[in-house]
């Protein structure tokens, strides 16, 4: 029996790296309110973990939103056999692969004509300040963090203030992150035009299968919604900015270059279309590597449910909204 788990607090739990971890209230409520989300991709006879599910001793396979120490400890307490869960070594490897360093390394193999991207891992504040001296605006990211969190935008002027001995709030944040997680990721600020992602699945043999394209929206770095339509319609939209052939090249390079030993399951690579200083459109092919299920995967599953015939005129938007009392999945 396969057990599906929606644990959206995964990214925060991964950063904490604790077996006994309590997610923030918003994360706990999101998990509770949307616990049945896996119904979209679960098979007949599968089990979905909710507050009401008690007996898990017959589970022989688990498919969570994402693997972390806290989830494994919870499942063991609830009766899942350790034999069907990742061991400590595998969990540590998954966490290492989830470090933004992996995305930075992958980015280097994806930079071809028509693309742009630069990421530097800074192990000291001096390295951060050096990076700030060569860029007008910089994005600093914690190595492990959830969507919309762990990210700060820093201007070159703020960098000068730091060099002169000032301690703006962003400097204190950077020092705290560096102390807790060992480094900071720094990259230039890009003039984003559109968000998109490629969704994949890695099997136990290391093979990577492409699942589809995700066109999504964010606000202040936080996810707000996904477009539900056919693959051809999504590609047609992207083609108004960059050639679809470029996406095909990037997809092939991901499948050839990304090694995900000890990880089996869905994952996604966030990208963005940016406007260059020459007013041309370029593709940033790897903004984030999400080694877990993503809302893009949810959108692909939901589109399949709502548009089984693949009508080309089908176009809706999937959103996760909070109505003041609970979170809801809405189709508009």
mmCIF file of C-alpha atoms in Angstrom:
data_model
loop_
_atom_site.group_PDB
_atom_site.id
_atom_site.type_symbol
_atom_site.label_atom_id
_atom_site.label_comp_id
_atom_site.label_asym_id
_atom_site.label_seq_id
_atom_site.Cartn_x
_atom_site.Cartn_y
_atom_site.Cartn_z
ATOM 1 C CA UNK A 1 0.000 0.000 0.000
ATOM 2 C CA UNK A 2 1.330 3.429 -0.979
ATOM 3 C CA UNK A 3 0.980 6.290 1.482
ATOM 4 C CA UNK A 4 0.862 9.851 0.135
ATOM 5 C CA UNK A 5 1.793 12.768 2.382
ATOM 6 C CA UNK A 6 1.290 16.471 1.781
ATOM 7 C CA UNK A 7 3.929 18.091 3.997
ATOM 8 C CA UNK A 8 4.328 21.631 2.609
ATOM 9 C CA UNK A 9 6.467 22.615 5.605
ATOM 10 C CA UNK A 10 9.197 20.410 4.099
ATOM 11 C CA UNK A 11 11.554 23.218 3.032
ATOM 12 C CA UNK A 12 11.562 24.730 6.528
ATOM 13 C CA UNK A 13 12.034 21.295 8.102
ATOM 14 C CA UNK A 14 14.932 20.639 5.746
ATOM 15 C CA UNK A 15 16.648 23.830 6.901
ATOM 16 C CA UNK A 16 16.090 22.966 10.568
ATOM 17 C CA UNK A 17 17.277 19.359 10.023
ATOM 18 C CA UNK A 18 15.652 18.147 13.250
ATOM 19 C CA UNK A 19 13.716 14.968 13.981
ATOM 20 C CA UNK A 20 11.569 16.775 16.524
ATOM 21 C CA UNK A 21 10.479 19.773 14.498
ATOM 22 C CA UNK A 22 7.379 21.918 14.864
ATOM 23 C CA UNK A 23 6.469 23.883 11.757
ATOM 24 C CA UNK A 24 5.200 27.481 11.981
ATOM 25 C CA UNK A 25 1.452 27.787 12.456
ATOM 26 C CA UNK A 26 0.788 28.746 8.828
ATOM 27 C CA UNK A 27 2.653 25.659 7.605
ATOM 28 C CA UNK A 28 0.727 23.372 9.954
ATOM 29 C CA UNK A 29 -2.583 24.840 8.837
ATOM 30 C CA UNK A 30 -1.721 24.561 5.148
ATOM 31 C CA UNK A 31 -0.887 20.899 5.661
ATOM 32 C CA UNK A 32 -4.127 20.297 7.569
ATOM 33 C CA UNK A 33 -6.412 22.183 5.172
ATOM 34 C CA UNK A 34 -4.992 20.640 1.984
ATOM 35 C CA UNK A 35 -4.099 17.193 3.330
ATOM 36 C CA UNK A 36 -6.184 15.515 0.612
ATOM 37 C CA UNK A 37 -4.343 17.246 -2.241
ATOM 38 C CA UNK A 38 -2.605 13.956 -3.234
ATOM 39 C CA UNK A 39 -5.986 12.647 -4.414
ATOM 40 C CA UNK A 40 -5.075 14.347 -7.691
ATOM 41 C CA UNK A 41 -2.232 11.904 -8.403
ATOM 42 C CA UNK A 42 -2.836 8.947 -6.072
ATOM 43 C CA UNK A 43 -3.917 5.598 -7.521
ATOM 44 C CA UNK A 44 -6.959 3.575 -6.491
ATOM 45 C CA UNK A 45 -6.280 1.799 -3.199
ATOM 46 C CA UNK A 46 -3.589 4.250 -2.078
ATOM 47 C CA UNK A 47 -3.717 5.871 1.347
ATOM 48 C CA UNK A 48 -3.467 9.600 2.058
ATOM 49 C CA UNK A 49 -2.158 10.768 5.420
ATOM 50 C CA UNK A 50 -4.596 12.980 7.313
ATOM 51 C CA UNK A 51 -5.230 13.653 10.995
ATOM 52 C CA UNK A 52 -7.863 10.893 10.924
ATOM 53 C CA UNK A 53 -5.579 8.148 9.586
ATOM 54 C CA UNK A 54 -4.306 5.979 12.415
ATOM 55 C CA UNK A 55 -3.117 2.578 11.130
ATOM 56 C CA UNK A 56 -0.061 2.764 8.875
ATOM 57 C CA UNK A 57 1.537 -0.619 9.575
ATOM 58 C CA UNK A 58 0.544 -2.025 6.159
ATOM 59 C CA UNK A 59 2.284 0.765 4.223
ATOM 60 C CA UNK A 60 5.062 -0.566 1.979
ATOM 61 C CA UNK A 61 5.753 2.631 0.000
ATOM 62 C CA UNK A 62 5.643 6.330 0.872
ATOM 63 C CA UNK A 63 5.379 9.258 -1.548
ATOM 64 C CA UNK A 64 5.641 12.535 0.360
ATOM 65 C CA UNK A 65 5.738 16.119 -0.834
ATOM 66 C CA UNK A 66 9.389 16.030 0.264
ATOM 67 C CA UNK A 67 11.710 13.902 2.407
ATOM 68 C CA UNK A 68 13.208 15.279 5.626
ATOM 69 C CA UNK A 69 14.183 14.011 9.083
ATOM 70 C CA UNK A 70 11.054 15.391 10.734
ATOM 71 C CA UNK A 71 8.704 13.537 8.382
ATOM 72 C CA UNK A 72 10.555 10.231 8.776
ATOM 73 C CA UNK A 73 10.414 10.546 12.565
ATOM 74 C CA UNK A 74 6.678 11.309 12.404
ATOM 75 C CA UNK A 75 5.946 8.339 10.150
ATOM 76 C CA UNK A 76 7.909 5.990 12.400
ATOM 77 C CA UNK A 77 5.916 7.198 15.405
ATOM 78 C CA UNK A 78 2.715 6.516 13.485
ATOM 79 C CA UNK A 79 3.651 2.937 12.672
ATOM 80 C CA UNK A 80 5.377 3.012 9.273
ATOM 81 C CA UNK A 81 8.186 0.463 9.093
ATOM 82 C CA UNK A 82 11.685 2.041 8.950
ATOM 83 C CA UNK A 83 12.442 -0.370 6.088
ATOM 84 C CA UNK A 84 10.261 1.633 3.678
ATOM 85 C CA UNK A 85 11.730 5.002 4.723
ATOM 86 C CA UNK A 86 15.052 6.613 3.764
ATOM 87 C CA UNK A 87 17.831 5.875 6.233
ATOM 88 C CA UNK A 88 19.911 8.588 7.908
ATOM 89 C CA UNK A 89 22.583 8.479 5.192
ATOM 90 C CA UNK A 90 20.010 8.860 2.429
ATOM 91 C CA UNK A 91 18.269 11.706 4.260
ATOM 92 C CA UNK A 92 21.568 13.517 4.657
ATOM 93 C CA UNK A 93 22.327 13.070 0.967
ATOM 94 C CA UNK A 94 18.889 14.376 -0.005
ATOM 95 C CA UNK A 95 19.473 17.415 2.202
ATOM 96 C CA UNK A 96 22.879 18.019 0.615
ATOM 97 C CA UNK A 97 21.380 17.795 -2.865
ATOM 98 C CA UNK A 98 18.679 20.267 -1.790
ATOM 99 C CA UNK A 99 21.335 22.869 -0.921
ATOM 100 C CA UNK A 100 21.251 25.759 -3.410
ATOM 101 C CA UNK A 101 24.809 24.794 -4.283
ATOM 102 C CA UNK A 102 23.384 21.965 -6.406
ATOM 103 C CA UNK A 103 21.294 24.420 -8.423
ATOM 104 C CA UNK A 104 24.346 26.659 -8.874
ATOM 105 C CA UNK A 105 26.379 23.742 -10.201
ATOM 106 C CA UNK A 106 23.574 22.648 -12.516
ATOM 107 C CA UNK A 107 23.243 26.203 -13.834
ATOM 108 C CA UNK A 108 26.796 26.098 -15.171
ATOM 109 C CA UNK A 109 25.955 23.114 -17.388
ATOM 110 C CA UNK A 110 22.814 24.817 -18.747
ATOM 111 C CA UNK A 111 24.315 28.114 -19.915
ATOM 112 C CA UNK A 112 24.078 28.186 -23.709
ATOM 113 C CA UNK A 113 23.302 30.893 -26.249
ATOM 114 C CA UNK A 114 20.116 32.680 -25.241
ATOM 115 C CA UNK A 115 20.525 32.062 -21.515
ATOM 116 C CA UNK A 116 21.885 34.020 -18.564
ATOM 117 C CA UNK A 117 22.705 33.267 -14.950
ATOM 118 C CA UNK A 118 25.362 33.652 -12.281
ATOM 119 C CA UNK A 119 25.503 32.345 -8.707
ATOM 120 C CA UNK A 120 28.338 32.517 -6.196
ATOM 121 C CA UNK A 121 28.476 30.731 -2.850
ATOM 122 C CA UNK A 122 29.863 33.111 -0.222
ATOM 123 C CA UNK A 123 31.396 31.598 2.900
ATOM 124 C CA UNK A 124 32.267 34.940 4.515
ATOM 125 C CA UNK A 125 30.633 38.357 4.708
ATOM 126 C CA UNK A 126 33.705 39.779 2.952
ATOM 127 C CA UNK A 127 32.906 37.597 -0.054
ATOM 128 C CA UNK A 128 29.355 38.971 -0.043
ATOM 129 C CA UNK A 129 30.681 42.539 0.033
ATOM 130 C CA UNK A 130 33.071 41.791 -2.819
ATOM 131 C CA UNK A 131 30.193 40.495 -4.929
ATOM 132 C CA UNK A 132 28.190 43.644 -4.106
ATOM 133 C CA UNK A 133 30.989 45.853 -5.395
ATOM 134 C CA UNK A 134 30.614 44.424 -8.904
ATOM 135 C CA UNK A 135 26.803 44.415 -9.179
ATOM 136 C CA UNK A 136 24.275 47.221 -8.869
ATOM 137 C CA UNK A 137 21.776 44.997 -7.086
ATOM 138 C CA UNK A 138 22.190 41.545 -5.611
ATOM 139 C CA UNK A 139 19.894 38.768 -4.407
ATOM 140 C CA UNK A 140 21.113 36.920 -1.314
ATOM 141 C CA UNK A 141 19.616 33.511 -0.551
ATOM 142 C CA UNK A 142 19.903 31.140 2.376
ATOM 143 C CA UNK A 143 21.161 27.710 1.200
ATOM 144 C CA UNK A 144 17.993 26.084 2.550
ATOM 145 C CA UNK A 145 14.740 28.041 2.742
ATOM 146 C CA UNK A 146 11.113 27.901 1.665
ATOM 147 C CA UNK A 147 9.490 29.907 -1.121
ATOM 148 C CA UNK A 148 9.456 33.632 -0.378
ATOM 149 C CA UNK A 149 11.634 33.201 2.712
ATOM 150 C CA UNK A 150 15.368 33.244 3.125
ATOM 151 C CA UNK A 151 15.793 35.774 0.308
ATOM 152 C CA UNK A 152 16.981 39.380 0.550
ATOM 153 C CA UNK A 153 17.514 42.029 -2.123
ATOM 154 C CA UNK A 154 20.560 44.210 -1.510
ATOM 155 C CA UNK A 155 21.648 47.345 -3.351
ATOM 156 C CA UNK A 156 25.223 48.370 -4.021
ATOM 157 C CA UNK A 157 24.651 51.399 -1.778
ATOM 158 C CA UNK A 158 23.809 49.097 1.136
ATOM 159 C CA UNK A 159 27.046 47.277 0.391
ATOM 160 C CA UNK A 160 28.987 50.539 0.677
ATOM 161 C CA UNK A 161 27.349 51.211 4.052
ATOM 162 C CA UNK A 162 28.456 47.787 5.252
ATOM 163 C CA UNK A 163 32.014 48.480 4.127
ATOM 164 C CA UNK A 164 31.938 51.731 6.093
ATOM 165 C CA UNK A 165 30.984 49.857 9.251
ATOM 166 C CA UNK A 166 27.203 50.309 9.214
ATOM 167 C CA UNK A 167 25.020 47.350 10.213
ATOM 168 C CA UNK A 168 21.772 47.497 8.227
ATOM 169 C CA UNK A 169 19.236 44.753 9.045
ATOM 170 C CA UNK A 170 20.225 42.757 5.955
ATOM 171 C CA UNK A 171 23.793 42.445 7.279
ATOM 172 C CA UNK A 172 22.582 40.992 10.566
ATOM 173 C CA UNK A 173 20.354 38.595 8.635
ATOM 174 C CA UNK A 174 23.276 37.559 6.422
ATOM 175 C CA UNK A 175 25.511 36.907 9.428
ATOM 176 C CA UNK A 176 22.778 34.843 11.112
ATOM 177 C CA UNK A 177 22.236 32.715 7.996
ATOM 178 C CA UNK A 178 25.934 32.199 7.490
ATOM 179 C CA UNK A 179 26.364 31.110 11.105
ATOM 180 C CA UNK A 180 23.394 28.718 10.945
ATOM 181 C CA UNK A 181 23.872 27.281 7.448
ATOM 182 C CA UNK A 182 27.542 27.852 6.668
ATOM 183 C CA UNK A 183 27.248 30.107 3.619
ATOM 184 C CA UNK A 184 25.103 32.420 1.521
ATOM 185 C CA UNK A 185 24.258 32.275 -2.174
ATOM 186 C CA UNK A 186 24.668 35.550 -4.071
ATOM 187 C CA UNK A 187 23.460 36.309 -7.576
ATOM 188 C CA UNK A 188 22.798 39.416 -9.659
ATOM 189 C CA UNK A 189 19.302 40.837 -9.691
ATOM 190 C CA UNK A 190 17.598 40.153 -13.035
ATOM 191 C CA UNK A 191 14.717 42.020 -14.646
ATOM 192 C CA UNK A 192 12.195 39.184 -14.523
ATOM 193 C CA UNK A 193 9.390 39.110 -17.095
ATOM 194 C CA UNK A 194 7.840 35.665 -16.513
ATOM 195 C CA UNK A 195 8.198 32.707 -14.135
ATOM 196 C CA UNK A 196 8.244 29.172 -15.472
ATOM 197 C CA UNK A 197 9.496 25.747 -14.480
ATOM 198 C CA UNK A 198 10.195 22.307 -15.864
ATOM 199 C CA UNK A 199 8.830 19.378 -13.890
ATOM 200 C CA UNK A 200 10.624 16.017 -13.808
ATOM 201 C CA UNK A 201 10.632 12.610 -12.114
ATOM 202 C CA UNK A 202 13.775 10.711 -11.079
ATOM 203 C CA UNK A 203 13.527 6.930 -10.797
ATOM 204 C CA UNK A 204 15.621 4.627 -8.604
ATOM 205 C CA UNK A 205 18.021 3.948 -11.485
ATOM 206 C CA UNK A 206 18.863 7.622 -11.861
ATOM 207 C CA UNK A 207 16.868 8.130 -15.035
ATOM 208 C CA UNK A 208 15.104 11.485 -15.328
ATOM 209 C CA UNK A 209 11.744 11.722 -17.094
ATOM 210 C CA UNK A 210 10.247 15.026 -18.184
ATOM 211 C CA UNK A 211 6.703 15.610 -16.917
ATOM 212 C CA UNK A 212 5.788 19.001 -18.355
ATOM 213 C CA UNK A 213 6.066 22.765 -18.293
ATOM 214 C CA UNK A 214 4.794 24.954 -15.466
ATOM 215 C CA UNK A 215 3.767 28.579 -15.935
ATOM 216 C CA UNK A 216 3.231 30.147 -12.545
ATOM 217 C CA UNK A 217 2.993 33.460 -10.735
ATOM 218 C CA UNK A 218 4.667 34.752 -7.586
ATOM 219 C CA UNK A 219 4.312 37.767 -5.336
ATOM 220 C CA UNK A 220 7.356 38.855 -3.300
ATOM 221 C CA UNK A 221 8.859 35.451 -4.059
ATOM 222 C CA UNK A 222 5.837 33.509 -2.748
ATOM 223 C CA UNK A 223 3.759 31.255 -4.985
ATOM 224 C CA UNK A 224 0.333 32.591 -5.990
ATOM 225 C CA UNK A 225 -0.953 30.477 -8.882
ATOM 226 C CA UNK A 226 -0.468 28.201 -11.910
ATOM 227 C CA UNK A 227 -1.840 28.271 -15.446
ATOM 228 C CA UNK A 228 -3.814 25.152 -16.403
ATOM 229 C CA UNK A 229 -3.678 24.523 -20.136
ATOM 230 C CA UNK A 230 -2.124 22.178 -22.703
ATOM 231 C CA UNK A 231 1.607 21.799 -23.194
ATOM 232 C CA UNK A 232 1.355 23.241 -26.694
ATOM 233 C CA UNK A 233 -0.465 26.321 -25.384
ATOM 234 C CA UNK A 234 2.206 26.845 -22.708
ATOM 235 C CA UNK A 235 4.962 26.481 -25.279
ATOM 236 C CA UNK A 236 3.180 28.930 -27.564
ATOM 237 C CA UNK A 237 3.150 31.464 -24.741
ATOM 238 C CA UNK A 238 6.851 30.981 -23.999
ATOM 239 C CA UNK A 239 7.623 31.274 -27.706
ATOM 240 C CA UNK A 240 6.477 34.916 -27.646
ATOM 241 C CA UNK A 241 9.653 35.621 -25.646
ATOM 242 C CA UNK A 242 12.190 32.890 -26.459
ATOM 243 C CA UNK A 243 12.287 30.015 -28.962
ATOM 244 C CA UNK A 244 10.783 26.770 -27.697
ATOM 245 C CA UNK A 245 13.804 25.001 -29.163
ATOM 246 C CA UNK A 246 15.855 26.565 -26.359
ATOM 247 C CA UNK A 247 13.626 24.871 -23.782
ATOM 248 C CA UNK A 248 14.200 21.549 -25.521
ATOM 249 C CA UNK A 249 17.977 22.051 -25.318
ATOM 250 C CA UNK A 250 17.777 22.866 -21.603
ATOM 251 C CA UNK A 251 15.530 19.898 -20.901
ATOM 252 C CA UNK A 252 17.969 17.534 -22.600
ATOM 253 C CA UNK A 253 20.918 18.997 -20.712
ATOM 254 C CA UNK A 254 19.105 18.522 -17.390
ATOM 255 C CA UNK A 255 18.464 14.879 -18.203
ATOM 256 C CA UNK A 256 22.101 14.371 -19.217
ATOM 257 C CA UNK A 257 23.891 16.321 -16.471
ATOM 258 C CA UNK A 258 21.846 16.151 -13.273
ATOM 259 C CA UNK A 259 22.870 13.311 -10.952
ATOM 260 C CA UNK A 260 20.437 12.655 -8.100
ATOM 261 C CA UNK A 261 21.794 9.595 -6.332
ATOM 262 C CA UNK A 262 19.744 8.611 -3.261
ATOM 263 C CA UNK A 263 16.759 10.635 -4.476
ATOM 264 C CA UNK A 264 13.763 9.079 -6.170
ATOM 265 C CA UNK A 265 10.640 11.085 -6.879
ATOM 266 C CA UNK A 266 9.303 14.258 -8.456
ATOM 267 C CA UNK A 267 11.285 17.476 -8.657
ATOM 268 C CA UNK A 268 11.146 20.788 -10.448
ATOM 269 C CA UNK A 269 13.517 23.413 -11.777
ATOM 270 C CA UNK A 270 12.315 27.008 -11.525
ATOM 271 C CA UNK A 271 13.373 29.281 -14.358
ATOM 272 C CA UNK A 272 12.554 32.785 -15.503
ATOM 273 C CA UNK A 273 12.467 34.843 -18.654
ATOM 274 C CA UNK A 274 14.395 38.064 -18.107
ATOM 275 C CA UNK A 275 14.927 41.276 -20.011
ATOM 276 C CA UNK A 276 18.552 42.095 -20.732
ATOM 277 C CA UNK A 277 20.146 45.547 -20.721
ATOM 278 C CA UNK A 278 19.975 45.376 -24.514
ATOM 279 C CA UNK A 279 16.193 44.944 -24.175
ATOM 280 C CA UNK A 280 16.314 41.331 -25.359
ATOM 281 C CA UNK A 281 14.642 38.349 -23.720
ATOM 282 C CA UNK A 282 16.853 35.665 -22.204
ATOM 283 C CA UNK A 283 16.185 32.481 -20.230
ATOM 284 C CA UNK A 284 17.591 31.975 -16.746
ATOM 285 C CA UNK A 285 17.524 28.136 -16.841
ATOM 286 C CA UNK A 286 17.959 27.340 -13.140
ATOM 287 C CA UNK A 287 16.791 29.772 -10.476
ATOM 288 C CA UNK A 288 15.859 27.013 -8.026
ATOM 289 C CA UNK A 289 16.070 23.226 -7.891
ATOM 290 C CA UNK A 290 13.161 21.903 -5.812
ATOM 291 C CA UNK A 291 13.967 18.322 -4.880
ATOM 292 C CA UNK A 292 10.354 17.528 -4.011
ATOM 293 C CA UNK A 293 6.902 17.666 -5.535
ATOM 294 C CA UNK A 294 5.946 21.180 -6.591
ATOM 295 C CA UNK A 295 2.806 23.151 -7.342
ATOM 296 C CA UNK A 296 3.773 22.692 -10.968
ATOM 297 C CA UNK A 297 3.311 18.941 -10.532
ATOM 298 C CA UNK A 298 -0.043 19.624 -8.875
ATOM 299 C CA UNK A 299 -1.076 21.792 -11.823
ATOM 300 C CA UNK A 300 -0.114 19.073 -14.317
ATOM 301 C CA UNK A 301 -2.164 16.476 -12.409
ATOM 302 C CA UNK A 302 -5.125 18.827 -12.044
ATOM 303 C CA UNK A 303 -5.112 19.759 -15.727
ATOM 304 C CA UNK A 304 -5.158 16.060 -16.618
ATOM 305 C CA UNK A 305 -8.217 15.592 -14.389
ATOM 306 C CA UNK A 306 -10.101 18.630 -15.664
ATOM 307 C CA UNK A 307 -9.157 18.363 -19.333
ATOM 308 C CA UNK A 308 -8.754 14.633 -20.085
ATOM 309 C CA UNK A 309 -9.458 15.165 -23.778
ATOM 310 C CA UNK A 310 -6.683 17.751 -24.051
ATOM 311 C CA UNK A 311 -8.842 20.526 -25.526
ATOM 312 C CA UNK A 312 -6.570 23.280 -26.827
ATOM 313 C CA UNK A 313 -9.016 26.008 -25.744
ATOM 314 C CA UNK A 314 -8.944 24.907 -22.078
ATOM 315 C CA UNK A 315 -7.385 27.654 -19.943
ATOM 316 C CA UNK A 316 -7.830 28.129 -16.206
ATOM 317 C CA UNK A 317 -5.766 29.268 -13.236
ATOM 318 C CA UNK A 318 -5.097 27.214 -10.107
ATOM 319 C CA UNK A 319 -4.559 29.164 -6.895
ATOM 320 C CA UNK A 320 -3.947 28.385 -3.238
ATOM 321 C CA UNK A 321 -5.862 31.031 -1.296
ATOM 322 C CA UNK A 322 -6.435 31.799 2.369
ATOM 323 C CA UNK A 323 -9.992 32.989 3.074
ATOM 324 C CA UNK A 324 -9.270 34.210 6.592
ATOM 325 C CA UNK A 325 -10.037 30.846 8.184
ATOM 326 C CA UNK A 326 -8.491 28.156 6.011
ATOM 327 C CA UNK A 327 -6.500 27.459 2.857
ATOM 328 C CA UNK A 328 -8.338 26.378 -0.281
ATOM 329 C CA UNK A 329 -7.460 25.165 -3.753
ATOM 330 C CA UNK A 330 -9.386 27.327 -6.222
ATOM 331 C CA UNK A 331 -9.851 27.070 -9.965
ATOM 332 C CA UNK A 332 -10.611 30.321 -11.771
#
